[in-house]
Amino acid sequence: MLFKRNALRESHWNPLVKASDNAMALPFWLNDNPVITTSQIKGDLQDIQARCGSVSLVIVDYVQLIEPMRRERGENRVQEIDSILKQLRAIAKQFNCAVLGLAQLKREVDSRSEKRPTKADFRESGGFEQEAAVMLGLYREDYYDKQSTQKGIFEVSVLKSRFSSETTVNLLFDERFGQFKNLVTGSFTSKELNNSR
């Protein structure tokens, strides 16, 4: 946001440079091919594993954009997504890594009064609920209600977890930097929170 508004101040540069240096030190690969299959993802990971020895995290943005394998084309969309999710889960097991898949929600969320996401809101949702170890739903009250008293508060709901109970965690979101901070420890000062609004 600050870049877009040309509002960067001198005090912003040191944290940005430090974050950039930290990011550059991490082994990081980006595949921005607009058309990709799980087979291609697997091939890329095999190449990375051969060079680096291990893979820690795979982020898929987003799951519904993955192309079905040729043999699966012609199936209905729910079956295609179910198959893609099974393949992503198999990739996580094969490479012993976490796979974080971003997913589109159904559009009906915006037309109802209660906009907090549920498991049923995941588009083509059956496979997500079956295959995912953890499902998270994100919600910002001030996105829908500009007069909200919850400015800057981002709800992260654990909709499903094989490792813990379902719960909701509140984070503070600094829109200027796209940065989340811990609400419990008060990582935001009141001045920072006011500036992020």
PDB file of C-alpha atoms in Angstrom:
ATOM      1  CA  MET A   1       0.000   0.000   0.000  1.00  0.00           C
ATOM      2  CA  LEU A   2       2.773   2.448   0.867  1.00  0.00           C
ATOM      3  CA  PHE A   3       4.497   1.685  -2.433  1.00  0.00           C
ATOM      4  CA  LYS A   4       1.265   2.340  -4.339  1.00  0.00           C
ATOM      5  CA  ARG A   5       0.683   5.635  -2.547  1.00  0.00           C
ATOM      6  CA  ASN A   6       4.364   6.629  -2.798  1.00  0.00           C
ATOM      7  CA  ALA A   7       4.221   7.134   0.976  1.00  0.00           C
ATOM      8  CA  LEU A   8       7.423   5.365   2.081  1.00  0.00           C
ATOM      9  CA  ARG A   9       9.366   7.341   4.666  1.00  0.00           C
ATOM     10  CA  GLU A  10      13.037   7.079   5.596  1.00  0.00           C
ATOM     11  CA  SER A  11      12.128   5.090   8.731  1.00  0.00           C
ATOM     12  CA  HIS A  12      10.526   2.377   6.558  1.00  0.00           C
ATOM     13  CA  TRP A  13      13.664   1.538   4.596  1.00  0.00           C
ATOM     14  CA  ASN A  14      15.732  -0.265   7.243  1.00  0.00           C
ATOM     15  CA  PRO A  15      13.001  -2.843   8.045  1.00  0.00           C
ATOM     16  CA  LEU A  16      12.360  -3.331   4.321  1.00  0.00           C
ATOM     17  CA  VAL A  17      16.051  -3.883   3.557  1.00  0.00           C
ATOM     18  CA  LYS A  18      16.381  -6.316   6.488  1.00  0.00           C
ATOM     19  CA  ALA A  19      13.302  -8.271   5.384  1.00  0.00           C
ATOM     20  CA  SER A  20      14.619  -8.355   1.824  1.00  0.00           C
ATOM     21  CA  ASP A  21      18.026  -9.642   2.972  1.00  0.00           C
ATOM     22  CA  ASN A  22      16.366 -12.350   5.087  1.00  0.00           C
ATOM     23  CA  ALA A  23      14.183 -13.412   2.164  1.00  0.00           C
ATOM     24  CA  MET A  24      17.156 -13.520  -0.221  1.00  0.00           C
ATOM     25  CA  ALA A  25      18.983 -15.867   2.164  1.00  0.00           C
ATOM     26  CA  LEU A  26      16.193 -18.441   1.940  1.00  0.00           C
ATOM     27  CA  PRO A  27      16.154 -21.046  -0.834  1.00  0.00           C
ATOM     28  CA  PHE A  28      12.994 -20.053  -2.682  1.00  0.00           C
ATOM     29  CA  TRP A  29      11.560 -21.096  -6.045  1.00  0.00           C
ATOM     30  CA  LEU A  30       8.622 -19.571  -7.860  1.00  0.00           C
ATOM     31  CA  ASN A  31       6.755 -21.176 -10.743  1.00  0.00           C
ATOM     32  CA  ASP A  32       4.442 -18.551 -12.237  1.00  0.00           C
ATOM     33  CA  ASN A  33       3.323 -20.689 -15.156  1.00  0.00           C
ATOM     34  CA  PRO A  34      -0.420 -19.928 -15.531  1.00  0.00           C
ATOM     35  CA  VAL A  35      -1.115 -23.546 -16.566  1.00  0.00           C
ATOM     36  CA  ILE A  36       0.253 -26.263 -14.289  1.00  0.00           C
ATOM     37  CA  THR A  37      -0.621 -29.821 -13.239  1.00  0.00           C
ATOM     38  CA  THR A  38       0.219 -31.773 -10.103  1.00  0.00           C
ATOM     39  CA  SER A  39       2.588 -33.842 -12.238  1.00  0.00           C
ATOM     40  CA  GLN A  40       4.560 -30.692 -13.121  1.00  0.00           C
ATOM     41  CA  ILE A  41       4.597 -29.626  -9.456  1.00  0.00           C
ATOM     42  CA  LYS A  42       5.980 -33.041  -8.546  1.00  0.00           C
ATOM     43  CA  GLY A  43       8.660 -32.767 -11.256  1.00  0.00           C
ATOM     44  CA  ASP A  44       9.727 -29.327 -10.017  1.00  0.00           C
ATOM     45  CA  LEU A  45       9.992 -30.625  -6.454  1.00  0.00           C
ATOM     46  CA  GLN A  46      12.125 -33.581  -7.560  1.00  0.00           C
ATOM     47  CA  ASP A  47      14.528 -31.133  -9.234  1.00  0.00           C
ATOM     48  CA  ILE A  48      14.651 -28.940  -6.118  1.00  0.00           C
ATOM     49  CA  GLN A  49      15.151 -31.956  -3.864  1.00  0.00           C
ATOM     50  CA  ALA A  50      18.038 -33.158  -6.028  1.00  0.00           C
ATOM     51  CA  ARG A  51      19.764 -29.778  -5.673  1.00  0.00           C
ATOM     52  CA  CYS A  52      18.929 -28.895  -2.066  1.00  0.00           C
ATOM     53  CA  GLY A  53      18.252 -32.214  -0.359  1.00  0.00           C
ATOM     54  CA  SER A  54      14.816 -31.362   1.017  1.00  0.00           C
ATOM     55  CA  VAL A  55      11.655 -29.334   0.551  1.00  0.00           C
ATOM     56  CA  SER A  56       9.950 -27.737   3.572  1.00  0.00           C
ATOM     57  CA  LEU A  57       6.891 -25.955   2.212  1.00  0.00           C
ATOM     58  CA  VAL A  58       4.904 -25.849  -1.018  1.00  0.00           C
ATOM     59  CA  ILE A  59       2.372 -23.040  -1.520  1.00  0.00           C
ATOM     60  CA  VAL A  60      -0.265 -23.409  -4.229  1.00  0.00           C
ATOM     61  CA  ASP A  61      -2.036 -20.187  -5.216  1.00  0.00           C
ATOM     62  CA  TYR A  62      -4.655 -21.313  -5.825  1.00  0.00           C
ATOM     63  CA  VAL A  63      -5.877 -24.939  -5.935  1.00  0.00           C
ATOM     64  CA  GLN A  64      -8.733 -24.433  -8.399  1.00  0.00           C
ATOM     65  CA  LEU A  65      -6.286 -23.135 -11.037  1.00  0.00           C
ATOM     66  CA  ILE A  66      -4.394 -26.447 -11.204  1.00  0.00           C
ATOM     67  CA  GLU A  67      -5.174 -28.243 -14.449  1.00  0.00           C
ATOM     68  CA  PRO A  68      -6.522 -31.803 -14.165  1.00  0.00           C
ATOM     69  CA  MET A  69      -4.412 -34.604 -15.601  1.00  0.00           C
ATOM     70  CA  ARG A  70      -5.362 -35.601 -19.135  1.00  0.00           C
ATOM     71  CA  ARG A  71      -7.018 -38.820 -17.975  1.00  0.00           C
ATOM     72  CA  GLU A  72      -9.264 -36.847 -15.590  1.00  0.00           C
ATOM     73  CA  ARG A  73     -10.505 -34.269 -18.073  1.00  0.00           C
ATOM     74  CA  GLY A  74     -14.158 -34.593 -18.898  1.00  0.00           C
ATOM     75  CA  GLU A  75     -15.070 -35.556 -15.346  1.00  0.00           C
ATOM     76  CA  ASN A  76     -17.284 -33.112 -13.478  1.00  0.00           C
ATOM     77  CA  ARG A  77     -15.473 -30.295 -11.673  1.00  0.00           C
ATOM     78  CA  VAL A  78     -15.993 -31.733  -8.191  1.00  0.00           C
ATOM     79  CA  GLN A  79     -14.328 -35.006  -9.230  1.00  0.00           C
ATOM     80  CA  GLU A  80     -11.460 -33.110 -10.854  1.00  0.00           C
ATOM     81  CA  ILE A  81     -10.817 -31.081  -7.693  1.00  0.00           C
ATOM     82  CA  ASP A  82     -11.106 -34.210  -5.504  1.00  0.00           C
ATOM     83  CA  SER A  83      -8.435 -35.894  -7.621  1.00  0.00           C
ATOM     84  CA  ILE A  84      -6.146 -32.821  -7.535  1.00  0.00           C
ATOM     85  CA  LEU A  85      -6.423 -32.645  -3.738  1.00  0.00           C
ATOM     86  CA  LYS A  86      -5.577 -36.346  -3.389  1.00  0.00           C
ATOM     87  CA  GLN A  87      -2.499 -35.778  -5.558  1.00  0.00           C
ATOM     88  CA  LEU A  88      -1.403 -32.775  -3.475  1.00  0.00           C
ATOM     89  CA  ARG A  89      -1.760 -34.849  -0.313  1.00  0.00           C
ATOM     90  CA  ALA A  90       0.348 -37.588  -1.918  1.00  0.00           C
ATOM     91  CA  ILE A  91       3.000 -34.956  -2.789  1.00  0.00           C
ATOM     92  CA  ALA A  92       3.102 -33.834   0.861  1.00  0.00           C
ATOM     93  CA  LYS A  93       3.715 -37.424   1.961  1.00  0.00           C
ATOM     94  CA  GLN A  94       6.265 -38.199  -0.747  1.00  0.00           C
ATOM     95  CA  PHE A  95       8.386 -35.111  -0.067  1.00  0.00           C
ATOM     96  CA  ASN A  96       7.682 -35.005   3.680  1.00  0.00           C
ATOM     97  CA  CYS A  97       6.684 -31.358   3.456  1.00  0.00           C
ATOM     98  CA  ALA A  98       3.730 -29.130   4.186  1.00  0.00           C
ATOM     99  CA  VAL A  99       1.494 -28.208   1.248  1.00  0.00           C
ATOM    100  CA  LEU A 100      -0.464 -24.989   1.763  1.00  0.00           C
ATOM    101  CA  GLY A 101      -3.237 -24.630  -0.801  1.00  0.00           C
ATOM    102  CA  LEU A 102      -5.183 -21.382  -1.141  1.00  0.00           C
ATOM    103  CA  ALA A 103      -8.762 -21.901  -2.281  1.00  0.00           C
ATOM    104  CA  GLN A 104     -11.619 -19.837  -3.614  1.00  0.00           C
ATOM    105  CA  LEU A 105     -14.807 -19.655  -1.586  1.00  0.00           C
ATOM    106  CA  LYS A 106     -18.305 -19.826  -3.008  1.00  0.00           C
ATOM    107  CA  ARG A 107     -19.716 -16.466  -4.047  1.00  0.00           C
ATOM    108  CA  GLU A 108     -22.790 -16.978  -1.867  1.00  0.00           C
ATOM    109  CA  VAL A 109     -20.701 -15.822   1.122  1.00  0.00           C
ATOM    110  CA  ASP A 110     -20.957 -12.199  -0.032  1.00  0.00           C
ATOM    111  CA  SER A 111     -24.732 -12.311  -0.404  1.00  0.00           C
ATOM    112  CA  ARG A 112     -25.607 -13.548   3.091  1.00  0.00           C
ATOM    113  CA  SER A 113     -25.678 -11.648   6.375  1.00  0.00           C
ATOM    114  CA  GLU A 114     -23.137 -13.900   8.183  1.00  0.00           C
ATOM    115  CA  LYS A 115     -20.002 -13.708   6.081  1.00  0.00           C
ATOM    116  CA  ARG A 116     -17.628 -15.715   8.245  1.00  0.00           C
ATOM    117  CA  PRO A 117     -16.550 -18.726   6.163  1.00  0.00           C
ATOM    118  CA  THR A 118     -17.498 -22.310   6.979  1.00  0.00           C
ATOM    119  CA  LYS A 119     -16.215 -25.618   5.612  1.00  0.00           C
ATOM    120  CA  ALA A 120     -19.208 -25.747   3.267  1.00  0.00           C
ATOM    121  CA  ASP A 121     -18.134 -22.457   1.657  1.00  0.00           C
ATOM    122  CA  PHE A 122     -15.074 -23.956  -0.007  1.00  0.00           C
ATOM    123  CA  ARG A 123     -15.813 -24.129  -3.691  1.00  0.00           C
ATOM    124  CA  GLU A 124     -16.171 -27.788  -4.749  1.00  0.00           C
ATOM    125  CA  SER A 125     -15.820 -28.380  -0.995  1.00  0.00           C
ATOM    126  CA  GLY A 126     -16.143 -32.160  -0.566  1.00  0.00           C
ATOM    127  CA  GLY A 127     -12.514 -32.958  -1.357  1.00  0.00           C
ATOM    128  CA  PHE A 128     -11.143 -30.111   0.763  1.00  0.00           C
ATOM    129  CA  GLU A 129     -12.856 -31.397   3.889  1.00  0.00           C
ATOM    130  CA  GLN A 130     -11.803 -34.988   3.202  1.00  0.00           C
ATOM    131  CA  GLU A 131      -8.156 -34.452   2.210  1.00  0.00           C
ATOM    132  CA  ALA A 132      -7.005 -31.408   4.193  1.00  0.00           C
ATOM    133  CA  ALA A 133      -5.332 -31.924   7.559  1.00  0.00           C
ATOM    134  CA  VAL A 134      -6.173 -28.321   8.477  1.00  0.00           C
ATOM    135  CA  MET A 135      -8.722 -25.910   6.986  1.00  0.00           C
ATOM    136  CA  LEU A 136      -8.501 -22.200   7.803  1.00  0.00           C
ATOM    137  CA  GLY A 137     -11.060 -19.511   7.042  1.00  0.00           C
ATOM    138  CA  LEU A 138     -10.142 -15.820   6.946  1.00  0.00           C
ATOM    139  CA  TYR A 139     -12.485 -12.949   7.814  1.00  0.00           C
ATOM    140  CA  ARG A 140     -12.192  -9.174   8.258  1.00  0.00           C
ATOM    141  CA  GLU A 141     -15.222  -7.364   9.617  1.00  0.00           C
ATOM    142  CA  ASP A 142     -13.943  -3.975   8.447  1.00  0.00           C
ATOM    143  CA  TYR A 143     -13.774  -5.288   4.862  1.00  0.00           C
ATOM    144  CA  TYR A 144     -17.585  -5.552   4.834  1.00  0.00           C
ATOM    145  CA  ASP A 145     -18.433  -2.808   7.352  1.00  0.00           C
ATOM    146  CA  LYS A 146     -16.397   0.377   6.955  1.00  0.00           C
ATOM    147  CA  GLN A 147     -17.801   1.659  10.275  1.00  0.00           C
ATOM    148  CA  SER A 148     -16.626  -1.429  12.183  1.00  0.00           C
ATOM    149  CA  THR A 149     -14.919  -0.968  15.549  1.00  0.00           C
ATOM    150  CA  GLN A 150     -12.725  -3.977  14.662  1.00  0.00           C
ATOM    151  CA  LYS A 151     -10.410  -2.031  12.381  1.00  0.00           C
ATOM    152  CA  GLY A 152      -7.270  -3.957  11.546  1.00  0.00           C
ATOM    153  CA  ILE A 153      -8.437  -7.183  13.202  1.00  0.00           C
ATOM    154  CA  PHE A 154      -8.228 -10.323  11.080  1.00  0.00           C
ATOM    155  CA  GLU A 155     -10.016 -13.492  12.228  1.00  0.00           C
ATOM    156  CA  VAL A 156      -8.347 -16.795  11.374  1.00  0.00           C
ATOM    157  CA  SER A 157     -10.799 -19.625  12.058  1.00  0.00           C
ATOM    158  CA  VAL A 158      -9.612 -23.214  12.334  1.00  0.00           C
ATOM    159  CA  LEU A 159     -12.520 -24.896  10.538  1.00  0.00           C
ATOM    160  CA  LYS A 160     -10.960 -28.356  10.671  1.00  0.00           C
ATOM    161  CA  SER A 161      -7.817 -29.762  12.249  1.00  0.00           C
ATOM    162  CA  ARG A 162      -6.518 -33.265  12.782  1.00  0.00           C
ATOM    163  CA  PHE A 163      -4.127 -31.911  15.400  1.00  0.00           C
ATOM    164  CA  SER A 164      -6.218 -29.551  17.537  1.00  0.00           C
ATOM    165  CA  SER A 165      -9.720 -28.317  18.272  1.00  0.00           C
ATOM    166  CA  GLU A 166     -11.597 -25.866  16.076  1.00  0.00           C
ATOM    167  CA  THR A 167     -11.064 -22.315  17.275  1.00  0.00           C
ATOM    168  CA  THR A 168     -10.595 -18.715  16.125  1.00  0.00           C
ATOM    169  CA  VAL A 169      -7.451 -16.628  16.514  1.00  0.00           C
ATOM    170  CA  ASN A 170      -7.460 -12.845  16.117  1.00  0.00           C
ATOM    171  CA  LEU A 171      -4.481 -11.151  14.492  1.00  0.00           C
ATOM    172  CA  LEU A 172      -3.713  -7.527  13.827  1.00  0.00           C
ATOM    173  CA  PHE A 173      -3.240  -6.737  10.143  1.00  0.00           C
ATOM    174  CA  ASP A 174      -1.117  -3.834   8.937  1.00  0.00           C
ATOM    175  CA  GLU A 175      -2.483  -3.212   5.454  1.00  0.00           C
ATOM    176  CA  ARG A 176       0.384  -0.879   4.594  1.00  0.00           C
ATOM    177  CA  PHE A 177       2.867  -3.750   4.584  1.00  0.00           C
ATOM    178  CA  GLY A 178       0.510  -6.739   4.265  1.00  0.00           C
ATOM    179  CA  GLN A 179       1.843  -7.808   7.666  1.00  0.00           C
ATOM    180  CA  PHE A 180       0.181  -9.788  10.461  1.00  0.00           C
ATOM    181  CA  LYS A 181       1.063  -9.204  14.099  1.00  0.00           C
ATOM    182  CA  ASN A 182       0.158 -11.016  17.288  1.00  0.00           C
ATOM    183  CA  LEU A 183      -2.847  -9.436  18.993  1.00  0.00           C
ATOM    184  CA  VAL A 184      -2.222 -11.175  22.334  1.00  0.00           C
ATOM    185  CA  THR A 185       1.251  -9.763  22.886  1.00  0.00           C
ATOM    186  CA  GLY A 186       0.220  -6.322  21.636  1.00  0.00           C
ATOM    187  CA  SER A 187       2.889  -6.184  18.941  1.00  0.00           C
ATOM    188  CA  PHE A 188       1.095  -3.176  17.472  1.00  0.00           C
ATOM    189  CA  THR A 189       1.395   0.096  19.314  1.00  0.00           C
ATOM    190  CA  SER A 190      -1.750   2.214  19.378  1.00  0.00           C
ATOM    191  CA  LYS A 191      -0.026   4.640  17.001  1.00  0.00           C
ATOM    192  CA  GLU A 192       0.739   1.824  14.514  1.00  0.00           C
ATOM    193  CA  LEU A 193      -2.840   0.556  14.691  1.00  0.00           C
ATOM    194  CA  ASN A 194      -4.251   4.008  14.059  1.00  0.00           C
ATOM    195  CA  ASN A 195      -1.903   4.507  11.096  1.00  0.00           C
ATOM    196  CA  SER A 196      -2.982   1.211   9.532  1.00  0.00           C
ATOM    197  CA  ARG A 197      -6.616   2.279   9.361  1.00  0.00           C
TER     198      ARG A 197
END
